[in-house]
Each structure stands twice: as C-alpha cells, then as structure tokens.
Amino acid sequence: MGDRSVLAIVIFLVIVGLVLFVSFWTARRARSASGYYAAGGRIHWGVNGIAFAGDYLSAASFLGICGMIATAGYDGFLYSIGYLAGWVVALFVVAEPMRRLGKYTFTDAIDSKFTKRGLKLVAALATLIVSIFYLIPQMVGAGVLIQPLLGLPYWVGVVLVGAIVITIVATAGMTSTTYVQFIKGSLLIVFALVIVVALLVRGLSTTPDQGGRVDFYQYKTIAATQAGGTITPSDAAYMNVGQHDVTAKGKTTTFVKLQNGGTATWWKATVTDAGVALHETQEVVVAKDGTKYVNGAVASSTNKLREVGTIAKIEGQETAKTGSLNPFSFLAKIGSKNSVIDLWKNAKWTQDGETITVYYEVPTTGDTITKPGLNFKLQGSWLDRVDFISLMIALFLGTAALPHILIRYYTVPSQRAARKSTVVAIAAIGFFYILTLFLGLGAMTNGTINVLDNNMSAPLLAQSFGTFLFAMISAIAFATVLGTVSGLIIAASGAVAHDLLDRFAGLIKTERTKVVAGRIAAFVVGAVAILLGLAFQSVNVSFLVGLAFAVAASANLPCIIMMLFWKRTTSKGMIASVIVGTVSSVGIILFTPTLWEIYGLDPSTAPIQMKNPGIISIPLSFIAIYLVSKLTKRDQMAERYATPKTPAAVEAVAATVKD
Amino acid sequence: MLHEPAPEIHGVDEAASFKRRLGLQMLAGYGLLYVIFIAINVIRPKTMGVIVVGGLNLAIIYGFALIVIAFILAIVYNWMCTKHERSFENEGTVRHG
C-alpha cells in the first residue's frame, strides 16, 4: 500500500471518526440532561438550515449529479435545477404550517386536523415507503465510494454504512444527527468550492494530465479501406481478424478486431466522405473460462480501464491550454460550437462464447453538451418529452414531501425559525448546485470519468488535484451518505415506532418502550436498506433519487397541499390520496425499463416504457383526494367538530367554523 | 422520533393569512418561470442553445437564474413576513412559540 493510499485512509478514518464522535458526544450529553431523549425543538435556525443542506445534499446530489453532468452534460444539471426549485414549494407553502401543526412527524401534522386511525396508518406507511426508496441511492453511493477509497468491494461499503448508521440512530437520535448533518453539509460546500477554484485556476487543456500526475493518453486513429463489407487497416502492422456490427435505436456501429503483434483489440469504424477510419477503444472481454481481459491483456490491479474525458478542441484549437479562467469563460469555452469534447459510449455483445464490452469515444460539440438533449431526447418521441416533464414535476413537488426533510421542521422552536432555516437551506443548497455544473464539466474535460461507473466522477476530479483533496472529498461524501441515511432511518423508525405502534396501534405504554421500538425499527429499516443497496448496484444514484421524489410527491404532497388549502378535504379523501399516490407511483416504477434490467430482463420489453411516474401518479393522487372528499363530504362536518388535539388545531377548526 | 417533541405553538398567528397569500403569490410567480423553462425545453429545445451573453447560452443563463431567483425570493419573503409579524408583535397580538 503506497503512502497516498495510507493518507487517503487516514483522512477517511478521521472524518468518519469525527462524525461518530459528535454523534455519541451529543447523545451522551442528551442522556445526562434529560434521559434518553435529546433536546428537540431547540436547534438554532442557522444550524438547522445548514443541517437541511447536509440532509438534502445526499449522495445523489453530489455523486449522481456530477456523474451525470460529466457524461451527459447539461441534462445532469437539470436535476440540480429541479432539486433546488423544490425548496421554493417547501418555503412558500409547507414550512410554517407543518411546524405549526406537528410535533414529531408528518403523520402528526395530519393527525392534528384529522383524528382517523386509518389515516395515521396510511400516512405512516407512505413515510416508510418513501424513506426506503430514498435510502436505495444513498446505499448505492456508499458502495461506490468505498471501492476506490479503501480498495474494498462494493458490498462492504453498503454494509459498512448500514452498520454505522444503525449504530448512530439506535444509540443517539435527532440532535446528534442534526450536528452530523451540519458538519458534513458545511464541509461539503467548502470543499466543493475549493475544487471548483482549483479547476478554474488549472483551466482547460486538450491534453489533460491531471496536473502532471497521469500521462495523457492519445487514442489512436488509423486509416482504412473498405471492400465488400470488409474493413482493412492501411497500416500493415494491423490485421483485421474479426468484424461485428452493433445496431441500437436504428443506428449500426461497426467494430473491427485488429491483431497487432500478439495482441488483438476491438476498434470502432467510421465511414465518412473522407474515407474509412478506425478508432482505438477500450474493452473488457470475458472469455469462456471466465478470464477477464482488459484492452487485450488479463485484467489486474495495474491493467484496468483508463479514466476518460477530454476536450479535443478548445474553440477550434486542437492543441491548446487556456491557463486560468473565470467561471463564465470556463463555461463559454466548453460550450462553444467550435469546441469538441470526447464523450464515451459502450456497446456489448457475445461472440464465440465471449462477452465483449467496448467503450468508444463519441466526439461531441460543446454547444450540444451545454444544452439539454444528450440524456433526455427532447427532440425525440413524445414519450421522451413526457418523461422529461414527469421528472421535472417530481423534482419540483417532491422536496416538500420528503419525510426526512419534513421532520427537520420540528427541530426548531418556532414557525419563524422554520422559515429562516429554509432560507438558509436555499442559499446553501443553491450555491452548491451551481458548483455541480463546474464539477461535472471539470470531470468531463480532465480525464476523470470511470467508464464503468460515472458516480465517481467528482471524487476522481478531486484526485486530479492530489490525494488530500480526493481523500477529503471521498470522506465527506461518505459522511454525506451517513448523514442522509441517518435522517432517513430516523424518519422511517419514527413512522414505525411513533406513528404505527404508538399512535395507531396504541401498543406503546411508556417512553422507554418507544425508544426500544425505535431502535428495533432503525435496525430493521437499516437491514432492508442494505439489501436494496446491494440489488441496485451501478444504477445512477441521481436517477434513483428522481424515483424517490416521484413517490414522495405522489404519496404525501397532495395531502399536505389539500389539507392546508382546501377546507372541504376529508380524512377519507386523504386516505385515498395517499393510497392512490403510493400504489400508482411504486406500481409504475416496478414495470419500467430500469427495473426490468435489474430483474435481468430485456429493458425494451418492459410493459411501461416511461422512466418517471410523476406525471401520472401525482395528478391521480390529487384527483383521488378531490373526488373522495366530494363523495364523503357528509363526514366532513363530524370531522370539523371533532375534538382538536393541539392549540394549532383548535385555531384551524375555529377558522373553518368561521367560514 | 428519538427527539423530544417540538414545543407546541400557541396563540393565533395574525400574520398567517398575509404570509399564506404572499407565499402563494411568490410560488405562482416562480412556478410560472419554471413552467416556461420546461416548455422551452420540450417545445423549442434548440432555443436553449441560443447564445445570450458572454458566450453563455439560454440553458445556462436560465438554469442559473432559476437558482438565484429562488434565493432572492426567499430573502424577500422572509423579510416581508418578519416585518409583518413584528407589526403585530408591536400591537401585542401575535405570539410565537
């Protein structure tokens, strides 16, 4: 193990140790002061605002968005825009009323207006389902991080995060989770800024060498001729020993296997008016006997796929170094129609018992990269456009319905503090999301994309500035996962212990029992998260979060909005909304191409070809609450005059009666 | 769960209706900007590539604007709400928890 690896591990252990120390220290203080429970509802709004950012800027925000921008350009940044826009809904509509109505959980807020057991049950189950959906990408992020940092397998990262977080949540609680999120949120924003500044100081180069740390690799292109469908290289050192066509979405790409000395590798052919050319690729071949070859030689710790990402032309110049750039000129130079960036795609097929995966360059002009369209086919079919609209709606409406965000409104003492902490969150999160565009484009042009997994683009970009930054960013990202997962498991265990066992079933007799139930729930939810994290390996975490947002926006948001703004809402309407929203969103997801691939089936045969369910499930949930409330309006009078449980609810009933 | 219940908020918030109205107005304004952004992407995606200023295209300018405007609206909203609450506090009619 080299000195660089040791430094990375030491920094990683220090950051994770700091997180655990803060967690247990605050928990011990809490125990000595008031038994097991922490001092809830007393967090300063400034701390809570940054903790919001720490909670929200999850593995998806950091790893997924940067990875998606690095490989799909502006389309990844659309996630940043949508995630931030969702906070506007949280501030203007949800923050203060939720704080006023609730005590512990989202279900409490609903319960303060409607005292129906059935509603408590479905709201708690919805919280549980949304939390678990959101946990999946966090666990995937943990597994992805642990591989390059500690050299441990993916599953170890997933299990490690699960174990640490279960320990934090089961022994500590909300106060310690808040401070963990505050620390990691602050560190994440500061170090993301440090990397962006370093990136701008370095500028752009057509031969990126990571500050001299890695030799720039120039992929070869050789001329060829074509006769009778067979492509022959002009260079006599190479010989065509095989040829294969891959057709995807109506477009055929030809690959030629070239023998050079004792090595045979696959090259990609292009046929233009200027002639035929063969371009060097990267490849992974798994032979019949299971032996894995990378770029023509047996795979090993030293022979693995090269990281990629190059700007081949800067504003028309094929050999150029810009020197330091300001943020705007950095974006303008990459986005120029005369700039060319080499993106990477892959093709996979089986032949003679071998499984062949070829990764090849796709030169793309800068103006294509800095506008939407590479991932979302906005000039494609109507289904592609509907998918895009669906995602943007889910991101906009999902934030204000995420259980782990909603419970953070109960950690501050007043409505005003809830509002102010949301403003701080918007400032911190908005600033970070602007940085993601630079981080993603930086990875795209600095040769720091892992073709096997784009989720590592940001940490690898940090590595190009030295091991210290890599270790810091990776450790912070790992702490990010810890913080977010802690918040989610608290929300989920609260749904089980407080909402279901206590408020719904009445099984909790003492505060101590509730703590024990919470601990057991945290353990079970954590275990489920570990299993799902293992199942969803290699799926882009930002995409997975998009699904979680759709479920949250479908299950919870219509209830919150209608409860606050439509006085004729009935408890049966609310129950119908939660059920319809949850079932329709989860049901659609289960039949989408992404899940089909995870089941091991051909994605093109999935019954539902759309990727995000929001555009169907969110309106369905609104329609359900409207129609069922209309049909059950007789019950409403009884509900109006039901004994309110909190002073805020008294006020709410008084206002309703006045109307 | 696992934290003490948040303190209950007592009393009537006289500023509630003002804050609700203001919040809805600001949400409507921001929502409109967001819908226009989505509409341009879906209906006229090529427009997003038009250079607006300093070599930056509409996609980048509009994207940054949506983030910055959210922050500005948040500041303005908080300022107006606080001002309104204080005017009631001075009259002794609002009590925050």
Coordinates of N, CA and C in Angstrom, one line a residue, chain A residues 314-430:
Chain A
I314 N -10.5 23.2 -28.2 CA -11.0 24.4 -27.5 C -11.2 25.5 -28.4
E315 N -12.4 25.8 -28.7 CA -12.8 26.9 -29.6 C -12.0 26.7 -30.9
G316 N -12.0 25.5 -31.4 CA -11.4 25.2 -32.7 C -9.9 24.9 -32.7
Q317 N -9.2 25.1 -31.5 CA -7.8 24.8 -31.4 C -7.6 23.3 -31.0
E318 N -6.8 22.6 -31.8 CA -6.6 21.2 -31.4 C -5.6 20.9 -30.4
T319 N -4.7 21.9 -30.3 CA -3.7 21.8 -29.2 C -3.7 23.1 -28.5
A320 N -4.2 23.1 -27.3 CA -4.4 24.4 -26.6 C -4.4 24.2 -25.1
K321 N -3.9 25.2 -24.4 CA -4.0 25.3 -22.9 C -4.5 26.7 -22.6
T322 N -5.5 26.8 -21.9 CA -6.1 28.1 -21.7 C -5.4 28.9 -20.5
G323 N -4.8 28.2 -19.6 CA -4.4 28.8 -18.3 C -5.7 29.1 -17.5
S324 N -5.5 29.9 -16.4 CA -6.6 30.2 -15.5 C -7.8 30.8 -16.2
L325 N -9.0 30.5 -15.8 CA -10.2 31.0 -16.4 C -11.1 31.5 -15.3
N326 N -12.0 32.5 -15.7 CA -13.0 32.9 -14.7 C -14.2 31.9 -15.0
P327 N -15.2 31.8 -14.0 CA -16.2 30.8 -14.2 C -17.0 31.0 -15.5
F328 N -17.2 32.2 -15.9 CA -18.0 32.4 -17.2 C -17.3 32.0 -18.4
S329 N -16.0 32.3 -18.5 CA -15.2 31.9 -19.7 C -15.0 30.4 -19.7
F330 N -14.9 29.8 -18.5 CA -14.8 28.3 -18.4 C -16.0 27.7 -19.1
L331 N -17.2 28.2 -18.7 CA -18.4 27.6 -19.3 C -18.5 28.0 -20.8
A332 N -18.1 29.2 -21.2 CA -18.2 29.6 -22.6 C -17.3 28.8 -23.5
K333 N -16.1 28.6 -23.0 CA -15.1 27.8 -23.8 C -15.6 26.4 -24.0
I334 N -16.1 25.8 -23.0 CA -16.6 24.4 -23.2 C -17.8 24.4 -24.1
G335 N -18.7 25.4 -23.9 CA -19.9 25.4 -24.6 C -19.9 26.0 -26.0
S336 N -18.7 26.4 -26.5 CA -18.5 26.9 -27.8 C -18.9 25.8 -28.9
K337 N -19.5 26.3 -30.0 CA -19.8 25.3 -31.0 C -18.5 24.8 -31.7
N338 N -17.4 25.5 -31.5 CA -16.1 25.1 -32.1 C -15.3 24.2 -31.2
S339 N -15.8 24.0 -30.0 CA -15.1 23.1 -29.0 C -15.7 21.7 -29.2
V340 N -14.8 20.7 -29.1 CA -15.2 19.3 -29.2 C -14.8 18.5 -28.0
I341 N -15.7 17.8 -27.4 CA -15.4 17.0 -26.2 C -15.7 15.6 -26.5
D342 N -14.7 14.7 -26.1 CA -14.9 13.3 -26.3 C -15.7 12.7 -25.2
L343 N -17.0 12.4 -25.5 CA -17.8 11.6 -24.6 C -17.6 10.1 -24.9
W344 N -18.1 9.3 -24.0 CA -17.9 7.8 -24.2 C -19.2 7.1 -24.1
K345 N -19.3 6.1 -25.0 CA -20.5 5.2 -25.0 C -19.9 3.8 -25.0
N346 N -20.8 2.9 -24.8 CA -20.4 1.5 -24.9 C -21.3 0.6 -25.7
A347 N -20.8 -0.5 -26.2 CA -21.6 -1.5 -26.9 C -21.2 -2.8 -26.3
K348 N -22.2 -3.7 -26.3 CA -21.9 -5.0 -25.6 C -22.5 -6.1 -26.5
W349 N -21.8 -7.2 -26.7 CA -22.3 -8.3 -27.4 C -21.6 -9.6 -27.0
T350 N -22.2 -10.7 -27.4 CA -21.5 -12.0 -27.1 C -21.1 -12.7 -28.5
Q351 N -20.0 -13.3 -28.5 CA -19.5 -13.9 -29.8 C -18.5 -15.0 -29.4
D352 N -18.8 -16.2 -30.0 CA -18.0 -17.4 -29.8 C -17.8 -17.6 -28.3
G353 N -18.8 -17.4 -27.5 CA -18.7 -17.7 -26.1 C -18.1 -16.6 -25.2
E354 N -17.6 -15.6 -25.9 CA -17.0 -14.4 -25.2 C -18.0 -13.3 -25.0
T355 N -18.0 -12.6 -23.9 CA -18.8 -11.4 -23.7 C -17.9 -10.2 -23.9
I356 N -18.3 -9.4 -24.8 CA -17.4 -8.3 -25.2 C -18.1 -7.0 -24.9
T357 N -17.4 -6.1 -24.2 CA -18.0 -4.7 -24.0 C -16.9 -3.8 -24.5
V358 N -17.3 -2.9 -25.4 CA -16.4 -2.0 -26.0 C -16.8 -0.6 -25.6
Y359 N -15.9 0.2 -25.1 CA -16.1 1.6 -24.7 C -15.4 2.5 -25.8
Y360 N -16.2 3.4 -26.4 CA -15.6 4.2 -27.5 C -15.9 5.6 -27.4
E361 N -15.0 6.4 -28.0 CA -15.2 7.9 -28.0 C -16.3 8.3 -28.9
V362 N -17.0 9.4 -28.5 CA -18.0 10.0 -29.4 C -17.7 11.5 -29.3
P363 N -17.0 12.0 -30.3 CA -16.7 13.5 -30.3 C -18.0 14.3 -30.4
T364 N -18.2 15.2 -29.5 CA -19.4 16.0 -29.4 C -19.1 17.4 -29.3
T365 N -19.8 18.3 -30.0 CA -19.5 19.7 -30.0 C -20.0 20.3 -28.6
G366 N -19.3 21.4 -28.2 CA -19.5 22.0 -26.9 C -21.0 22.5 -26.8
D367 N -21.5 23.1 -27.9 CA -22.8 23.6 -27.8 C -23.9 22.5 -27.6
T368 N -23.6 21.3 -28.0 CA -24.5 20.2 -27.7 C -24.5 19.8 -26.2
I369 N -23.3 19.9 -25.7 CA -23.1 19.5 -24.3 C -23.8 20.5 -23.3
T370 N -23.7 21.8 -23.6 CA -24.2 22.7 -22.6 C -25.7 23.1 -22.9
K371 N -26.4 22.3 -23.6 CA -27.9 22.5 -23.6 C -28.5 21.1 -23.5
P372 N -29.8 21.0 -23.1 CA -30.5 19.7 -22.9 C -30.5 18.9 -24.2
G373 N -30.5 17.6 -24.0 CA -30.8 16.7 -25.1 C -29.9 15.5 -25.2
L374 N -28.8 15.4 -24.5 CA -27.9 14.2 -24.6 C -28.6 13.0 -23.9
N375 N -29.1 13.3 -22.7 CA -29.8 12.2 -22.0 C -31.3 12.2 -22.2
F376 N -31.9 13.3 -22.1 CA -33.3 13.5 -22.3 C -33.5 13.8 -23.8
K377 N -34.1 12.9 -24.6 CA -34.2 13.1 -26.0 C -35.4 14.0 -26.3
L378 N -35.1 15.3 -26.1 CA -36.2 16.3 -26.2 C -36.6 16.5 -27.7
Q379 N -35.8 16.1 -28.6 CA -36.3 16.2 -30.0 C -36.7 14.8 -30.5
G380 N -36.9 13.9 -29.5 CA -37.2 12.5 -29.9 C -38.7 12.3 -29.9
S381 N -39.2 11.2 -29.4 CA -40.6 10.8 -29.4 C -41.3 11.6 -28.3
W382 N -42.7 11.5 -28.3 CA -43.5 12.2 -27.3 C -43.2 11.6 -25.9
L383 N -42.9 10.3 -25.9 CA -42.7 9.6 -24.7 C -41.4 10.2 -24.0
D384 N -40.4 10.5 -24.8 CA -39.2 11.1 -24.2 C -39.5 12.4 -23.6
R385 N -40.4 13.2 -24.2 CA -40.7 14.5 -23.7 C -41.5 14.4 -22.4
V386 N -42.5 13.4 -22.5 CA -43.3 13.2 -21.3 C -42.5 12.8 -20.1
D387 N -41.5 12.0 -20.4 CA -40.6 11.5 -19.3 C -39.8 12.7 -18.7
F388 N -39.4 13.6 -19.5 CA -38.7 14.8 -19.1 C -39.6 15.7 -18.2
I389 N -40.8 15.9 -18.7 CA -41.8 16.7 -17.9 C -42.1 16.0 -16.6
S390 N -42.2 14.7 -16.6 CA -42.6 14.0 -15.4 C -41.5 14.1 -14.4
L391 N -40.2 14.0 -14.8 CA -39.1 14.2 -13.9 C -39.1 15.5 -13.3
M392 N -39.3 16.6 -14.1 CA -39.2 18.0 -13.6 C -40.3 18.3 -12.6
I393 N -41.5 17.7 -12.9 CA -42.6 17.9 -11.9 C -42.3 17.2 -10.6
A394 N -41.8 16.0 -10.7 CA -41.5 15.2 -9.5 C -40.4 15.9 -8.6
L395 N -39.4 16.5 -9.3 CA -38.4 17.2 -8.5 C -38.9 18.4 -7.9
F396 N -39.8 19.1 -8.6 CA -40.4 20.4 -8.1 C -41.3 20.1 -6.9
L397 N -42.0 19.1 -7.0 CA -43.0 18.8 -5.9 C -42.6 17.8 -4.9
G398 N -41.5 17.1 -5.1 CA -41.1 16.1 -4.2 C -40.4 16.5 -3.0
T399 N -39.6 17.6 -3.1 CA -38.8 18.0 -1.9 C -39.6 18.3 -0.7
A400 N -40.7 19.0 -0.9 CA -41.5 19.4 0.3 C -42.3 18.3 0.8
A401 N -42.2 17.1 0.3 CA -42.9 15.9 0.7 C -42.0 14.8 1.3
L402 N -40.7 15.1 1.3 CA -39.8 14.1 1.8 C -39.8 14.0 3.3
P403 N -40.0 12.8 3.8 CA -40.2 12.7 5.3 C -39.0 13.2 6.1
H404 N -37.8 12.9 5.6 CA -36.7 13.3 6.4 C -36.5 14.9 6.4
I405 N -37.0 15.5 5.4 CA -37.0 17.0 5.3 C -38.1 17.5 6.3
L406 N -39.3 16.9 6.2 CA -40.4 17.4 7.0 C -40.1 17.3 8.5
I407 N -39.4 16.3 8.9 CA -39.2 16.1 10.4 C -38.2 17.2 10.9
R408 N -37.4 17.7 10.0 CA -36.5 18.7 10.4 C -37.2 20.1 10.8
Y409 N -38.4 20.2 10.4 CA -39.1 21.4 10.8 C -39.5 21.4 12.3
Y410 N -39.4 20.2 12.9 CA -39.8 20.1 14.3 C -38.6 20.2 15.2
T411 N -37.4 20.5 14.6 CA -36.2 20.6 15.5 C -36.0 22.1 15.8
V412 N -36.8 23.0 15.3 CA -36.6 24.4 15.6 C -37.8 24.9 16.5
P413 N -37.6 26.0 17.2 CA -38.6 26.3 18.3 C -39.9 27.0 17.7
S414 N -39.8 27.6 16.5 CA -41.0 28.4 16.1 C -41.2 28.4 14.6
Q415 N -42.3 28.9 14.2 CA -42.6 29.0 12.8 C -41.5 29.9 12.1
R416 N -41.2 31.0 12.8 CA -40.3 31.9 12.1 C -38.9 31.2 11.9
A417 N -38.5 30.5 12.9 CA -37.2 29.7 12.8 C -37.3 28.7 11.7
A418 N -38.5 28.1 11.5 CA -38.6 27.1 10.4 C -38.4 27.8 9.1
R419 N -39.0 29.0 9.0 CA -38.9 29.8 7.7 C -37.5 30.2 7.5
K420 N -36.9 30.8 8.5 CA -35.5 31.2 8.3 C -34.5 30.1 8.0
S421 N -34.7 29.0 8.6 CA -33.8 27.8 8.4 C -34.0 27.4 6.9
T422 N -35.2 27.5 6.4 CA -35.4 27.1 5.0 C -34.7 28.1 4.0
V423 N -34.7 29.4 4.4 CA -34.0 30.4 3.6 C -32.5 30.1 3.6
V424 N -31.9 29.7 4.7 CA -30.5 29.4 4.8 C -30.3 28.1 4.0
A425 N -31.2 27.2 4.0 CA -31.1 25.9 3.2 C -31.0 26.3 1.7
I426 N -31.9 27.2 1.3 CA -32.0 27.5 -0.1 C -30.6 28.2 -0.6
A427 N -30.1 29.0 0.3 CA -28.8 29.7 0.0 C -27.7 28.7 -0.2
A428 N -27.6 27.8 0.8 CA -26.5 26.8 0.8 C -26.7 25.8 -0.3
I429 N -27.9 25.3 -0.4 CA -28.1 24.3 -1.5 C -28.0 24.8 -2.9
G430 N -28.5 26.0 -3.1 CA -28.5 26.7 -4.4 C -27.0 26.9 -4.8

